[in-house]
Amino acid sequence: MSHTKTKTIVAEHLKSPERELSAKPRSPSPGAGSRATSLAPPSPKSPAARLTSPRPEVVSRATPVPERTPAPSTPAPSTPAPAADPESDAADEEIDQENIIDLDTFNQILDLDEDDTHDFSLGMAEAYFTQASTTFVDMDKAFEGKDLAKLSSLGHFLKGSSAALGVSAVQASCEHIQHYGALRDEENGTDLTEADALAKIGPLLQRVKREYAVAERWLKNWYKEHATPAEV
């Protein structure tokens, strides 16, 4: 698979939530013919060149090259996400910080960068931050309005965006929200009443915001330490 096709597949996870919201809760996956707009930043090459120029096949990095230090395994402190619950250090202790990011997926995203500015993957991360913050606001409104169908669609949307960057903890929690919104408890294989679904989603919403806050700090810190500023 070419670099360009890989970028397109990855970027499709970072698509507009409006299209995801049109999907039914029990079948949230978009159809095979749907199109998604990549929110990754423009490359120095023209869009036409990126669509036509063949690139080497992406290979998962078994041993990172010296120029690209592999991502650290422990998140570093930074600025908390605006949509996160105000509980700080004590709440974050509940989060499995070592598994907040899937390093294999993240390193594969780094392999798509053309140089040490990491402009492509950084753009994906910044687009993800914006989408996640907006989605959490929409989730809160849907929860207040007891709109389980919308909660299911939003959970599906943020699950895909999180998976694209390897934000595995948020991905897993959003998958639960997706199923609960569809009145299903997939872990136990049972149907839920609306009251039961809302009771499960309430605390899960607070948890996923904390998971996102840890992941955002981790990603911002990584790019701060490893991304080389682009020459003007």
Short mmCIF file of C-alpha atoms in Angstrom, two decimals, residues 4 7 38-51 55 112-115 117 119-120:
data_model
loop_
_atom_site.label_atom_id
_atom_site.label_comp_id
_atom_site.label_asym_id
_atom_site.label_seq_id
_atom_site.Cartn_x
_atom_site.Cartn_y
_atom_site.Cartn_z
CA THR A 4 -0.55 8.35 0.12
CA LYS A 7 -2.55 8.68 4.76
CA SER A 38 -9.10 14.60 5.83
CA LEU A 39 -8.39 17.19 8.49
CA ALA A 40 -4.66 16.70 8.23
CA PRO A 41 -2.74 19.87 7.30
CA PRO A 42 -1.75 20.51 3.70
CA SER A 43 1.56 19.01 2.65
CA PRO A 44 4.22 21.02 0.87
CA LYS A 45 3.21 19.08 -2.23
CA SER A 46 0.03 19.94 -4.08
CA PRO A 47 -3.10 17.82 -3.37
CA ALA A 48 -2.91 16.42 -6.90
CA ALA A 49 0.68 15.35 -6.39
CA ARG A 50 -0.20 13.54 -3.15
CA LEU A 51 -3.00 11.66 -4.88
CA ARG A 55 5.18 6.28 -2.04
CA LEU A 112 3.91 8.84 7.51
CA ASP A 113 5.80 12.05 8.32
CA GLU A 114 8.21 13.17 5.61
CA ASP A 115 10.72 14.75 7.98
CA THR A 117 8.97 18.42 11.67
CA ASP A 119 3.92 18.15 10.24
CA PHE A 120 1.52 15.50 8.95
#
